[in-house]
Amino acid sequence: MHPAPLVEAARQKLQAFIRAEGLKQTRQRDEILDAFFAAGGHVSVDELLRDVLLRSPGVGHATIYRTMRLFVDAGIAHERNFGDGQTRYEPMVPDEHHDHLICLDCNKIFEFEDPIIEERQAQVCIRWGLTPQHHRHEIYGRCQKGAACPNRA
Amino acid sequence: MHPAPLVEAARQKLQAFIRAEGLKQTRQRDEILDAFFAAGGHVSVDELLRDVLLRSPGVGHATIYRTMRLFVDAGIAHERNFGDGQTRYEPMVPDEHHDHLICLDCNKIFEFEDPIIEERQAQVCIRWGLTPQHHRHEIYGRCQKGAACPNRA
DNA sequence: ATTCCTGCAAACCTTTTGCAGAGGT
DNA sequence: ACCTCTGCAAAAGGTTTGCAGGAAT
């Protein structure tokens, strides 16, 4: 899903952040990082915990929550929220941005990117005098022909 | 915030829905409807409950939750979610659509509408073979010059 | 040695649900 | 009469926090 260099770049960025903040590098953080990037994107804490437990039993969910916040603070993860009541995370790719299409039948998540939409957004911000920080743009619908949907929720 | 006819249209739509579904019209539902439209938009359950309690003490929060779901089902309210951990509701205006700008300093919510963005969205859906149901488009940022912000959270 | 981290359990918050009685049709 | 609604309290589901022991620096 993501090229190998991505994990390495993230690992370095995380290490830099950890040093800069006087934090510590731990076995758990390393393993959560690997599991997170292996998952490829849009993982929930629950899913991530399951993955991590396969390799290192005993890790508590609190650690996943705390670590994901660390990853967000370190700038290597994005927090997402698709209305299913769970916070999801995806690896942050430098200089890359995309929004999402979510299938209501199968919960599959597609990614899209549209320069024209981005530009219009900037215009809207100017018109309202708002300095944009980030945005969230999600389109919900049904992929394919309903029944032909890969799988359903 | 909203012209008077809007409440009346909603009241009628709700009554029609209630009759059609064999439900019942109650004092609480009437009062929640009034409070909801008086609030003007983007209300949380908590805020709404506070308003309702002023006129009719004793109403429980469960009733607000149940009633707001009814309003959504009846097509007179929209459910929104701006990441502050509370579900918010706004009156649904027939044939009207808008998205939101949210100030991170004062939590003020602005509304915008951009036909070009809407059209590009449709294109994106076509490209991915997704039949759109609804979407969510929110831009987060800082309004004015920070300190000049009308009020802060 | 010091300071941060972890795992556990309990706390928290918003939302949902079960139930008995009140209220609408 | 029947069946829906309400209010209360309890439950549920996801996330956060306090704490004592363990690990990293």
mmCIF file of C-alpha atoms (C1' of nucleotides) in Angstrom:
data_model
loop_
_atom_site.group_PDB
_atom_site.id
_atom_site.type_symbol
_atom_site.label_atom_id
_atom_site.label_comp_id
_atom_site.label_asym_id
_atom_site.label_seq_id
_atom_site.Cartn_x
_atom_site.Cartn_y
_atom_site.Cartn_z
ATOM 1 C CA MET A 1 0.000 0.000 0.000
ATOM 2 C CA HIS A 2 2.736 2.391 0.916
ATOM 3 C CA PRO A 3 6.275 2.244 -0.401
ATOM 4 C CA ALA A 4 8.860 1.065 2.092
ATOM 5 C CA PRO A 5 10.679 4.421 2.238
ATOM 6 C CA LEU A 6 7.562 5.905 3.817
ATOM 7 C CA VAL A 7 7.951 3.901 7.009
ATOM 8 C CA GLU A 8 11.592 4.797 7.193
ATOM 9 C CA ALA A 9 10.957 8.477 6.729
ATOM 10 C CA ALA A 10 8.298 8.305 9.431
ATOM 11 C CA ARG A 11 10.598 6.402 11.755
ATOM 12 C CA GLN A 12 13.212 9.090 11.419
ATOM 13 C CA LYS A 13 10.747 11.886 11.868
ATOM 14 C CA LEU A 14 9.399 10.193 14.968
ATOM 15 C CA GLN A 15 12.850 9.679 16.408
ATOM 16 C CA ALA A 16 13.683 13.314 15.817
ATOM 17 C CA PHE A 17 10.480 14.355 17.550
ATOM 18 C CA ILE A 18 11.105 12.027 20.462
ATOM 19 C CA ARG A 19 14.571 13.408 20.980
ATOM 20 C CA ALA A 20 13.498 16.989 20.593
ATOM 21 C CA GLU A 21 10.785 16.553 23.216
ATOM 22 C CA GLY A 22 12.886 14.538 25.630
ATOM 23 C CA LEU A 23 10.662 11.489 25.241
ATOM 24 C CA LYS A 24 11.732 7.873 25.016
ATOM 25 C CA GLN A 25 11.879 5.315 22.312
ATOM 26 C CA THR A 26 10.229 2.085 23.398
ATOM 27 C CA ARG A 27 9.589 -1.370 22.052
ATOM 28 C CA GLN A 28 5.824 -0.685 22.012
ATOM 29 C CA ARG A 29 6.184 2.490 19.990
ATOM 30 C CA ASP A 30 8.372 0.731 17.462
ATOM 31 C CA GLU A 31 5.921 -2.090 17.059
ATOM 32 C CA ILE A 32 2.906 0.170 16.831
ATOM 33 C CA LEU A 33 4.691 2.166 14.168
ATOM 34 C CA ASP A 34 5.340 -0.963 12.127
ATOM 35 C CA ALA A 35 1.807 -2.251 12.521
ATOM 36 C CA PHE A 36 0.406 1.150 11.658
ATOM 37 C CA PHE A 37 2.293 1.433 8.404
ATOM 38 C CA ALA A 38 1.744 -2.206 7.551
ATOM 39 C CA ALA A 39 -2.005 -1.653 7.901
ATOM 40 C CA GLY A 40 -1.789 0.884 5.119
ATOM 41 C CA GLY A 41 -4.357 3.425 6.211
ATOM 42 C CA HIS A 42 -7.709 4.173 7.806
ATOM 43 C CA VAL A 43 -7.075 1.895 10.755
ATOM 44 C CA SER A 44 -9.047 2.172 13.942
ATOM 45 C CA VAL A 45 -7.466 1.772 17.350
ATOM 46 C CA ASP A 46 -9.201 -1.566 17.698
ATOM 47 C CA GLU A 47 -7.834 -2.935 14.458
ATOM 48 C CA LEU A 48 -4.388 -1.680 15.251
ATOM 49 C CA LEU A 49 -4.492 -3.221 18.698
ATOM 50 C CA ARG A 50 -5.438 -6.575 17.222
ATOM 51 C CA ASP A 51 -2.494 -6.416 14.841
ATOM 52 C CA VAL A 52 -0.076 -5.376 17.534
ATOM 53 C CA LEU A 53 -1.224 -8.106 19.907
ATOM 54 C CA LEU A 54 -0.241 -10.746 17.359
ATOM 55 C CA ARG A 55 3.395 -9.803 17.703
ATOM 56 C CA SER A 56 3.503 -8.573 21.262
ATOM 57 C CA PRO A 57 0.776 -9.793 23.597
ATOM 58 C CA GLY A 58 0.052 -7.743 26.648
ATOM 59 C CA VAL A 59 -0.072 -4.317 25.060
ATOM 60 C CA GLY A 60 -2.995 -2.346 26.421
ATOM 61 C CA HIS A 61 -5.376 -0.255 24.405
ATOM 62 C CA ALA A 62 -4.418 2.843 26.368
ATOM 63 C CA THR A 63 -0.956 2.536 24.899
ATOM 64 C CA ILE A 64 -2.366 2.538 21.399
ATOM 65 C CA TYR A 65 -4.406 5.640 22.119
ATOM 66 C CA ARG A 66 -1.441 7.409 23.652
ATOM 67 C CA THR A 67 0.893 6.346 20.884
ATOM 68 C CA MET A 68 -1.425 7.417 18.098
ATOM 69 C CA ARG A 69 -1.665 10.826 19.660
ATOM 70 C CA LEU A 70 2.115 10.906 19.753
ATOM 71 C CA PHE A 71 2.237 10.000 16.068
ATOM 72 C CA VAL A 72 -0.173 12.796 15.253
ATOM 73 C CA ASP A 73 1.869 15.254 17.289
ATOM 74 C CA ALA A 74 5.038 14.049 15.595
ATOM 75 C CA GLY A 75 3.406 14.680 12.231
ATOM 76 C CA ILE A 76 3.502 11.140 10.924
ATOM 77 C CA ALA A 77 -0.200 10.321 11.258
ATOM 78 C CA HIS A 78 -3.500 11.923 10.375
ATOM 79 C CA GLU A 79 -6.588 11.559 12.478
ATOM 80 C CA ARG A 80 -9.775 10.785 10.562
ATOM 81 C CA ASN A 81 -13.370 10.356 11.469
ATOM 82 C CA PHE A 82 -15.855 8.768 9.147
ATOM 83 C CA GLY A 83 -18.891 8.777 11.355
ATOM 84 C CA ASP A 84 -18.793 5.139 12.390
ATOM 85 C CA GLY A 85 -17.993 6.197 15.919
ATOM 86 C CA GLN A 86 -14.347 5.223 15.724
ATOM 87 C CA THR A 87 -11.366 7.464 15.199
ATOM 88 C CA ARG A 88 -9.207 6.240 12.361
ATOM 89 C CA TYR A 89 -5.630 7.012 11.452
ATOM 90 C CA GLU A 90 -3.662 7.041 8.278
ATOM 91 C CA PRO A 91 0.015 7.591 7.569
ATOM 92 C CA MET A 92 0.841 11.154 6.692
ATOM 93 C CA VAL A 93 2.617 11.394 3.384
ATOM 94 C CA PRO A 94 4.755 14.528 2.990
ATOM 95 C CA ASP A 95 3.372 17.015 0.478
ATOM 96 C CA GLU A 96 0.444 14.823 -0.313
ATOM 97 C CA HIS A 97 -3.192 15.529 0.285
ATOM 98 C CA HIS A 98 -6.343 13.698 -0.552
ATOM 99 C CA ASP A 99 -9.966 13.489 0.448
ATOM 100 C CA HIS A 100 -12.287 10.518 0.716
ATOM 101 C CA LEU A 101 -15.169 8.696 -0.871
ATOM 102 C CA ILE A 102 -16.853 6.248 1.486
ATOM 103 C CA CYS A 103 -19.169 3.463 0.346
ATOM 104 C CA LEU A 104 -22.199 3.191 2.596
ATOM 105 C CA ASP A 105 -22.696 -0.443 1.616
ATOM 106 C CA CYS A 106 -19.254 -1.907 2.162
ATOM 107 C CA ASN A 107 -17.489 0.840 4.126
ATOM 108 C CA LYS A 108 -14.745 0.765 1.570
ATOM 109 C CA ILE A 109 -12.767 3.995 1.464
ATOM 110 C CA PHE A 110 -11.487 5.533 -1.765
ATOM 111 C CA GLU A 111 -9.191 8.497 -1.991
ATOM 112 C CA PHE A 112 -9.478 11.406 -4.369
ATOM 113 C CA GLU A 113 -7.699 14.635 -5.048
ATOM 114 C CA ASP A 114 -8.987 17.529 -7.110
ATOM 115 C CA PRO A 115 -6.919 20.668 -7.638
ATOM 116 C CA ILE A 116 -9.915 22.685 -8.732
ATOM 117 C CA ILE A 117 -11.783 21.911 -5.555
ATOM 118 C CA GLU A 118 -8.705 22.813 -3.550
ATOM 119 C CA GLU A 119 -8.417 26.108 -5.332
ATOM 120 C CA ARG A 120 -12.076 26.978 -4.842
ATOM 121 C CA GLN A 121 -11.683 26.213 -1.180
ATOM 122 C CA ALA A 122 -8.907 28.739 -0.954
ATOM 123 C CA GLN A 123 -11.196 31.281 -2.632
ATOM 124 C CA VAL A 124 -13.959 30.584 -0.156
ATOM 125 C CA CYS A 125 -11.558 31.138 2.721
ATOM 126 C CA ILE A 126 -10.471 34.448 1.284
ATOM 127 C CA ARG A 127 -14.032 35.556 0.820
ATOM 128 C CA TRP A 128 -14.812 34.814 4.470
ATOM 129 C CA GLY A 129 -11.538 36.075 5.869
ATOM 130 C CA LEU A 130 -10.610 32.732 7.332
ATOM 131 C CA THR A 131 -7.058 31.420 7.417
ATOM 132 C CA PRO A 132 -7.438 27.739 6.642
ATOM 133 C CA GLN A 133 -5.731 25.202 8.861
ATOM 134 C CA HIS A 134 -7.089 21.975 7.506
ATOM 135 C CA HIS A 135 -10.247 20.625 5.996
ATOM 136 C CA ARG A 136 -12.327 17.550 5.763
ATOM 137 C CA HIS A 137 -14.106 16.575 2.599
ATOM 138 C CA GLU A 138 -15.919 13.282 2.412
ATOM 139 C CA ILE A 139 -18.425 11.990 -0.087
ATOM 140 C CA TYR A 140 -20.672 9.177 1.050
ATOM 141 C CA GLY A 141 -22.490 6.974 -1.414
ATOM 142 C CA ARG A 142 -22.792 3.537 -2.898
ATOM 143 C CA CYS A 143 -20.039 2.064 -4.993
ATOM 144 C CA GLN A 144 -20.778 -0.013 -8.059
ATOM 145 C CA LYS A 145 -24.302 -1.378 -8.285
ATOM 146 C CA GLY A 146 -25.129 -2.055 -4.660
ATOM 147 C CA ALA A 147 -25.239 -5.839 -4.805
ATOM 148 C CA ALA A 148 -22.000 -5.882 -6.774
ATOM 149 C CA CYS A 149 -20.335 -4.152 -3.855
ATOM 150 C CA PRO A 150 -17.206 -6.136 -2.848
ATOM 151 C CA ASN A 151 -18.626 -6.791 0.586
ATOM 152 C CA ARG A 152 -21.078 -5.107 2.874
ATOM 153 C CA ALA A 153 -20.772 -3.815 6.427
ATOM 154 C CA MET B 1 -31.811 33.475 11.673
ATOM 155 C CA HIS B 2 -34.464 31.587 9.802
ATOM 156 C CA PRO B 3 -37.617 33.113 8.377
ATOM 157 C CA ALA B 4 -40.783 32.255 10.255
ATOM 158 C CA PRO B 5 -42.281 30.211 7.390
ATOM 159 C CA LEU B 6 -39.491 27.698 7.845
ATOM 160 C CA VAL B 7 -40.754 26.541 11.233
ATOM 161 C CA GLU B 8 -44.244 26.274 9.903
ATOM 162 C CA ALA B 9 -43.193 24.233 6.906
ATOM 163 C CA ALA B 10 -41.244 21.956 9.203
ATOM 164 C CA ARG B 11 -44.153 21.645 11.594
ATOM 165 C CA GLN B 12 -46.382 20.517 8.779
ATOM 166 C CA LYS B 13 -43.836 18.128 7.399
ATOM 167 C CA LEU B 14 -43.372 16.633 10.835
ATOM 168 C CA GLN B 15 -47.097 16.264 11.385
ATOM 169 C CA ALA B 16 -47.453 14.535 8.063
ATOM 170 C CA PHE B 17 -44.632 12.174 8.949
ATOM 171 C CA ILE B 18 -46.086 11.470 12.361
ATOM 172 C CA ARG B 19 -49.466 10.628 10.908
ATOM 173 C CA ALA B 20 -48.015 8.531 8.120
ATOM 174 C CA GLU B 21 -45.999 6.464 10.574
ATOM 175 C CA GLY B 22 -48.737 6.111 13.150
ATOM 176 C CA LEU B 23 -46.753 8.069 15.730
ATOM 177 C CA LYS B 24 -48.055 10.631 18.178
ATOM 178 C CA GLN B 25 -47.821 14.332 18.520
ATOM 179 C CA THR B 26 -46.743 15.335 22.001
ATOM 180 C CA ARG B 27 -46.122 18.461 23.993
ATOM 181 C CA GLN B 28 -42.404 17.619 24.208
ATOM 182 C CA ARG B 29 -42.027 17.221 20.483
ATOM 183 C CA ASP B 30 -43.749 20.517 19.867
ATOM 184 C CA GLU B 31 -41.532 22.307 22.312
ATOM 185 C CA ILE B 32 -38.360 20.712 21.047
ATOM 186 C CA LEU B 33 -39.321 21.717 17.536
ATOM 187 C CA ASP B 34 -39.784 25.319 18.605
ATOM 188 C CA ALA B 35 -36.554 25.407 20.569
ATOM 189 C CA PHE B 36 -34.691 23.774 17.720
ATOM 190 C CA PHE B 37 -35.782 26.331 15.151
ATOM 191 C CA ALA B 38 -35.392 29.202 17.593
ATOM 192 C CA ALA B 39 -31.777 28.145 18.147
ATOM 193 C CA GLY B 40 -31.152 28.738 14.474
ATOM 194 C CA GLY B 41 -28.688 25.995 13.691
ATOM 195 C CA HIS B 42 -25.717 23.901 14.762
ATOM 196 C CA VAL B 43 -27.165 23.114 18.174
ATOM 197 C CA SER B 44 -25.933 20.254 20.273
ATOM 198 C CA VAL B 45 -28.247 18.056 22.291
ATOM 199 C CA ASP B 46 -26.969 19.694 25.439
ATOM 200 C CA GLU B 47 -27.677 23.198 24.274
ATOM 201 C CA LEU B 48 -31.080 22.212 23.048
ATOM 202 C CA LEU B 49 -31.891 20.515 26.331
ATOM 203 C CA ARG B 50 -30.933 23.646 28.229
ATOM 204 C CA ASP B 51 -33.248 25.723 26.068
ATOM 205 C CA VAL B 52 -36.104 23.291 26.369
ATOM 206 C CA LEU B 53 -35.761 23.040 30.128
ATOM 207 C CA LEU B 54 -36.390 26.785 30.448
ATOM 208 C CA ARG B 55 -39.912 26.357 29.167
ATOM 209 C CA SER B 56 -40.674 22.860 30.325
ATOM 210 C CA PRO B 57 -38.666 21.515 33.242
ATOM 211 C CA GLY B 58 -38.444 17.792 33.630
ATOM 212 C CA VAL B 59 -37.677 16.856 30.057
ATOM 213 C CA GLY B 60 -34.980 14.205 29.955
ATOM 214 C CA HIS B 61 -32.024 14.162 27.625
ATOM 215 C CA ALA B 62 -33.122 10.813 26.199
ATOM 216 C CA THR B 63 -36.180 12.554 24.850
ATOM 217 C CA ILE B 64 -34.044 15.081 23.040
ATOM 218 C CA TYR B 65 -31.942 12.347 21.493
ATOM 219 C CA ARG B 66 -35.006 10.402 20.427
ATOM 220 C CA THR B 67 -36.758 13.470 19.117
ATOM 221 C CA MET B 68 -33.807 14.665 17.093
ATOM 222 C CA ARG B 69 -33.591 11.303 15.437
ATOM 223 C CA LEU B 70 -37.279 11.628 14.658
ATOM 224 C CA PHE B 71 -36.664 15.049 13.127
ATOM 225 C CA VAL B 72 -33.905 13.645 10.975
ATOM 226 C CA ASP B 73 -36.126 10.783 9.873
ATOM 227 C CA ALA B 74 -38.927 13.211 9.129
ATOM 228 C CA GLY B 75 -36.554 15.206 6.960
ATOM 229 C CA ILE B 76 -36.647 18.450 8.906
ATOM 230 C CA ALA B 77 -33.210 18.269 10.513
ATOM 231 C CA HIS B 78 -29.664 17.554 9.428
ATOM 232 C CA GLU B 79 -27.157 15.800 11.620
ATOM 233 C CA ARG B 80 -23.723 17.395 11.743
ATOM 234 C CA ASN B 81 -20.474 16.545 13.377
ATOM 235 C CA PHE B 82 -17.683 19.038 13.747
ATOM 236 C CA GLY B 83 -15.232 16.973 15.698
ATOM 237 C CA ASP B 84 -15.889 18.470 19.111
ATOM 238 C CA GLY B 85 -17.356 15.180 20.233
ATOM 239 C CA GLN B 86 -20.945 16.373 20.099
ATOM 240 C CA THR B 87 -23.490 15.723 17.415
ATOM 241 C CA ARG B 88 -25.068 18.916 16.200
ATOM 242 C CA TYR B 89 -28.279 19.558 14.319
ATOM 243 C CA GLU B 90 -29.485 22.216 11.994
ATOM 244 C CA PRO B 91 -32.855 22.851 10.368
ATOM 245 C CA MET B 92 -33.123 21.381 6.928
ATOM 246 C CA VAL B 93 -34.091 23.983 4.362
ATOM 247 C CA PRO B 94 -35.794 22.562 1.268
ATOM 248 C CA ASP B 95 -33.654 22.739 -1.868
ATOM 249 C CA GLU B 96 -30.827 24.374 -0.049
ATOM 250 C CA HIS B 97 -27.361 23.047 0.548
ATOM 251 C CA HIS B 98 -24.292 24.478 2.140
ATOM 252 C CA ASP B 99 -21.027 23.442 3.690
ATOM 253 C CA HIS B 100 -19.140 24.879 6.632
ATOM 254 C CA LEU B 101 -16.183 26.933 7.708
ATOM 255 C CA ILE B 102 -15.326 26.495 11.385
ATOM 256 C CA CYS B 103 -13.147 28.886 13.349
ATOM 257 C CA LEU B 104 -10.720 27.015 15.575
ATOM 258 C CA ASP B 105 -10.427 30.028 17.880
ATOM 259 C CA CYS B 106 -14.046 30.879 18.563
ATOM 260 C CA ASN B 107 -15.875 27.827 17.244
ATOM 261 C CA LYS B 108 -17.989 30.112 15.162
ATOM 262 C CA ILE B 109 -19.520 28.360 12.186
ATOM 263 C CA PHE B 110 -19.904 30.014 8.787
ATOM 264 C CA GLU B 111 -21.768 28.553 5.868
ATOM 265 C CA PHE B 112 -20.653 28.507 2.269
ATOM 266 C CA GLU B 113 -21.903 27.181 -0.988
ATOM 267 C CA ASP B 114 -19.890 26.801 -4.170
ATOM 268 C CA PRO B 115 -21.446 25.425 -7.353
ATOM 269 C CA ILE B 116 -18.093 24.680 -8.897
ATOM 270 C CA ILE B 117 -17.063 22.523 -5.977
ATOM 271 C CA GLU B 118 -20.397 20.745 -6.132
ATOM 272 C CA GLU B 119 -19.929 20.045 -9.783
ATOM 273 C CA ARG B 120 -16.397 18.745 -9.359
ATOM 274 C CA GLN B 121 -17.654 16.457 -6.656
ATOM 275 C CA ALA B 122 -20.129 14.993 -9.075
ATOM 276 C CA GLN B 123 -17.284 14.427 -11.525
ATOM 277 C CA VAL B 124 -15.220 12.679 -8.898
ATOM 278 C CA CYS B 125 -18.131 10.372 -8.118
ATOM 279 C CA ILE B 126 -18.528 9.504 -11.758
ATOM 280 C CA ARG B 127 -14.853 8.781 -12.110
ATOM 281 C CA TRP B 128 -14.980 6.357 -9.184
ATOM 282 C CA GLY B 129 -18.340 4.852 -10.028
ATOM 283 C CA LEU B 130 -19.905 5.926 -6.778
ATOM 284 C CA THR B 131 -23.497 7.062 -6.492
ATOM 285 C CA PRO B 132 -23.345 9.948 -4.039
ATOM 286 C CA GLN B 133 -25.758 10.030 -1.124
ATOM 287 C CA HIS B 134 -24.471 12.957 0.835
ATOM 288 C CA HIS B 135 -21.220 14.641 1.628
ATOM 289 C CA ARG B 136 -19.462 16.545 4.308
ATOM 290 C CA HIS B 137 -17.153 19.389 3.525
ATOM 291 C CA GLU B 138 -15.702 21.436 6.337
ATOM 292 C CA ILE B 139 -12.854 23.907 6.366
ATOM 293 C CA TYR B 140 -11.217 24.589 9.713
ATOM 294 C CA GLY B 141 -9.157 27.677 10.315
ATOM 295 C CA ARG B 142 -8.916 30.967 12.136
ATOM 296 C CA CYS B 143 -11.295 33.794 11.403
ATOM 297 C CA GLN B 144 -10.126 37.401 11.354
ATOM 298 C CA LYS B 145 -6.900 38.091 13.182
ATOM 299 C CA GLY B 146 -7.059 35.679 16.077
ATOM 300 C CA ALA B 147 -7.449 38.209 18.873
ATOM 301 C CA ALA B 148 -10.084 40.061 16.867
ATOM 302 C CA CYS B 149 -12.149 36.891 16.857
ATOM 303 C CA PRO B 150 -15.683 37.707 18.088
ATOM 304 C CA ASN B 151 -15.349 35.358 21.012
ATOM 305 C CA ARG B 152 -13.335 32.308 21.843
ATOM 306 C CA ALA B 153 -14.331 28.810 22.891
ATOM 307 C "C1'" DA C 1 19.136 8.301 39.380
ATOM 308 C "C1'" DT C 2 15.778 10.496 37.008
ATOM 309 C "C1'" DT C 3 12.083 10.817 34.124
ATOM 310 C "C1'" DC C 4 9.148 8.845 30.991
ATOM 311 C "C1'" DC C 5 6.142 4.656 29.715
ATOM 312 C "C1'" DT C 6 3.295 0.920 30.285
ATOM 313 C "C1'" DG C 7 -0.686 -1.919 31.701
ATOM 314 C "C1'" DC C 8 -4.418 -2.188 34.428
ATOM 315 C "C1'" DA C 9 -8.543 -0.513 36.102
ATOM 316 C "C1'" DA C 10 -11.485 3.012 36.896
ATOM 317 C "C1'" DA C 11 -13.386 7.267 35.249
ATOM 318 C "C1'" DC C 12 -15.483 9.975 31.634
ATOM 319 C "C1'" DC C 13 -18.677 11.489 28.034
ATOM 320 C "C1'" DT C 14 -21.897 11.078 24.748
ATOM 321 C "C1'" DT C 15 -25.446 8.286 23.150
ATOM 322 C "C1'" DT C 16 -28.580 4.218 23.575
ATOM 323 C "C1'" DT C 17 -31.719 1.155 25.816
ATOM 324 C "C1'" DG C 18 -35.065 -1.212 29.290
ATOM 325 C "C1'" DC C 19 -38.780 -0.404 31.860
ATOM 326 C "C1'" DA C 20 -42.985 1.193 34.260
ATOM 327 C "C1'" DG C 21 -46.088 4.654 34.188
ATOM 328 C "C1'" DA C 22 -48.205 8.708 31.618
ATOM 329 C "C1'" DG C 23 -50.248 10.349 27.559
ATOM 330 C "C1'" DG C 24 -52.126 10.479 22.732
ATOM 331 C "C1'" DT C 25 -55.260 8.370 19.278
ATOM 332 C "C1'" DA D 1 -58.407 0.049 24.840
ATOM 333 C "C1'" DC D 2 -54.332 0.176 22.403
ATOM 334 C "C1'" DC D 3 -49.934 1.448 21.561
ATOM 335 C "C1'" DT D 4 -46.650 5.154 21.616
ATOM 336 C "C1'" DC D 5 -43.865 8.375 24.574
ATOM 337 C "C1'" DT D 6 -41.639 9.945 28.442
ATOM 338 C "C1'" DG D 7 -38.349 10.141 32.312
ATOM 339 C "C1'" DC D 8 -35.415 7.787 34.941
ATOM 340 C "C1'" DA D 9 -31.641 5.006 35.575
ATOM 341 C "C1'" DA D 10 -28.622 1.789 33.856
ATOM 342 C "C1'" DA D 11 -25.869 0.219 29.964
ATOM 343 C "C1'" DA D 12 -22.978 0.733 26.169
ATOM 344 C "C1'" DG D 13 -19.092 2.170 23.370
ATOM 345 C "C1'" DG D 14 -15.096 4.792 22.615
ATOM 346 C "C1'" DT D 15 -11.545 7.478 24.788
ATOM 347 C "C1'" DT D 16 -8.976 9.403 28.789
ATOM 348 C "C1'" DT D 17 -6.747 9.339 33.203
ATOM 349 C "C1'" DG D 18 -4.564 7.890 37.876
ATOM 350 C "C1'" DC D 19 -1.437 5.067 39.630
ATOM 351 C "C1'" DA D 20 2.317 1.792 40.796
ATOM 352 C "C1'" DG D 21 5.735 -0.819 38.782
ATOM 353 C "C1'" DG D 22 9.027 -1.197 34.714
ATOM 354 C "C1'" DA D 23 11.994 0.682 31.113
ATOM 355 C "C1'" DA D 24 14.791 4.068 28.728
ATOM 356 C "C1'" DT D 25 18.071 7.746 29.078
#
